[in-house]
Tab-separated table of C-alpha atoms in Angstrom:
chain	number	residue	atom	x	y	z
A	1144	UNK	CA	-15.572	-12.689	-4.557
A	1145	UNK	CA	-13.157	-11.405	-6.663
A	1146	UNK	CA	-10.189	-13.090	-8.821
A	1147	UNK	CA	-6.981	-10.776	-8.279
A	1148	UNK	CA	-4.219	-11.441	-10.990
A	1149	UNK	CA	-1.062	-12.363	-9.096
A	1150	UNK	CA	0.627	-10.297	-10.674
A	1151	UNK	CA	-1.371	-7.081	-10.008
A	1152	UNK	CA	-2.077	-8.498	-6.532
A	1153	UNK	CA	2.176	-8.354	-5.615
A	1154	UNK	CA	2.631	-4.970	-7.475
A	1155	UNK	CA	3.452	-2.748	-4.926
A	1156	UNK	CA	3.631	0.924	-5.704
A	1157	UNK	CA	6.115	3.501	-3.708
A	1158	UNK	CA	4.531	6.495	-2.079
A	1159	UNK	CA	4.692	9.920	-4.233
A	1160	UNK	CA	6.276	11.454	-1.098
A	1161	UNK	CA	8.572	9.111	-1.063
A	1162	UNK	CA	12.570	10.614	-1.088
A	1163	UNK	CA	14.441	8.060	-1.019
A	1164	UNK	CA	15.358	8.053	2.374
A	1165	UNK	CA	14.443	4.752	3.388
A	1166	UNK	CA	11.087	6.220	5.070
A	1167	UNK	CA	8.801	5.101	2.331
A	1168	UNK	CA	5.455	3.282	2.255
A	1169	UNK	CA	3.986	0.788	-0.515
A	1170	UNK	CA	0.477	0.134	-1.402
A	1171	UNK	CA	-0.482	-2.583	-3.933
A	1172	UNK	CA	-3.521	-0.561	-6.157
A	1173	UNK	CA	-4.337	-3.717	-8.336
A	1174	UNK	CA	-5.673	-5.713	-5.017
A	1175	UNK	CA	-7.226	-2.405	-3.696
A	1176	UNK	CA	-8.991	-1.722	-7.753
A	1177	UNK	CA	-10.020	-5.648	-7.420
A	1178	UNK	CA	-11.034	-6.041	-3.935
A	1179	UNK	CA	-11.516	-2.525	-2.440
A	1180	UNK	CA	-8.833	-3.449	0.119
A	1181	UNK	CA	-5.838	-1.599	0.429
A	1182	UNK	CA	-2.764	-3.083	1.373
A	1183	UNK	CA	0.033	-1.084	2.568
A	1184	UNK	CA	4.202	-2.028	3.821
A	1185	UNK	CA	6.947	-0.806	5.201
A	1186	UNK	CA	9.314	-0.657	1.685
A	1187	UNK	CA	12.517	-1.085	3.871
A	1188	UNK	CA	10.870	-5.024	4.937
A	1189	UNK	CA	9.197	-5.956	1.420
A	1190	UNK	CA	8.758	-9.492	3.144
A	1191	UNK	CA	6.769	-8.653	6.505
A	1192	UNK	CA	3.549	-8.672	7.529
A	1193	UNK	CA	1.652	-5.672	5.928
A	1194	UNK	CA	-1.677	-3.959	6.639
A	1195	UNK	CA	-5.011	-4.445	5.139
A	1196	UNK	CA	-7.174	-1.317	5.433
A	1197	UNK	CA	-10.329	0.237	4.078
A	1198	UNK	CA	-9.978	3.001	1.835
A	1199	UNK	CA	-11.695	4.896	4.327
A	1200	UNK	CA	-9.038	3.988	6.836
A	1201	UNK	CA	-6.182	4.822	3.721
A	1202	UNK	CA	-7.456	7.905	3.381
A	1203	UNK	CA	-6.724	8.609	6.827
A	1204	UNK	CA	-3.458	7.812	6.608
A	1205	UNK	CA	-2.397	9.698	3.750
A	1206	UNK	CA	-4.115	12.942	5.173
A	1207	UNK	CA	-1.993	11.724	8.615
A	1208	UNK	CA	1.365	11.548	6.935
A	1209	UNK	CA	0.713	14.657	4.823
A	1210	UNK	CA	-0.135	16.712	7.881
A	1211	UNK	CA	2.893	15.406	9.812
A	1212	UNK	CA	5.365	14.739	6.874
């Protein structure tokens, strides 16, 4: 099991697509570089719930929102 800083573990990083239009996605890449799971939110609600997925399954996504940006 891993130890993930907190501080890397809360970093959340805006998507490179990202606008500014208030349709953005975060991922936190210190927890996925410590743990190999990637955690991604909705920027607009910094405070929900977010998703834990492989980086198989992040992958995906990215290739998903590229193809239907």
């Amino acid at each position: 099991m891993s130890i993930v800083p907190a501080q890397e573990a809360l970093r959340w990083a805006k998507s490179t697509y990202s606008a500014g239009e208030g349709q953005c996605l975060e991922w936190a890449p210190g927890h996925a570089a410590f743990t190999g799971q990637v955690l991604v939110r909705d920027s607009k609600t910094p405070h929900a719930p977010y998703l834990t997925l492989t980086p198989e399954s992040f992958a995906g996504l990215v290739s998903l929102a590229k193809a239907h940006g």
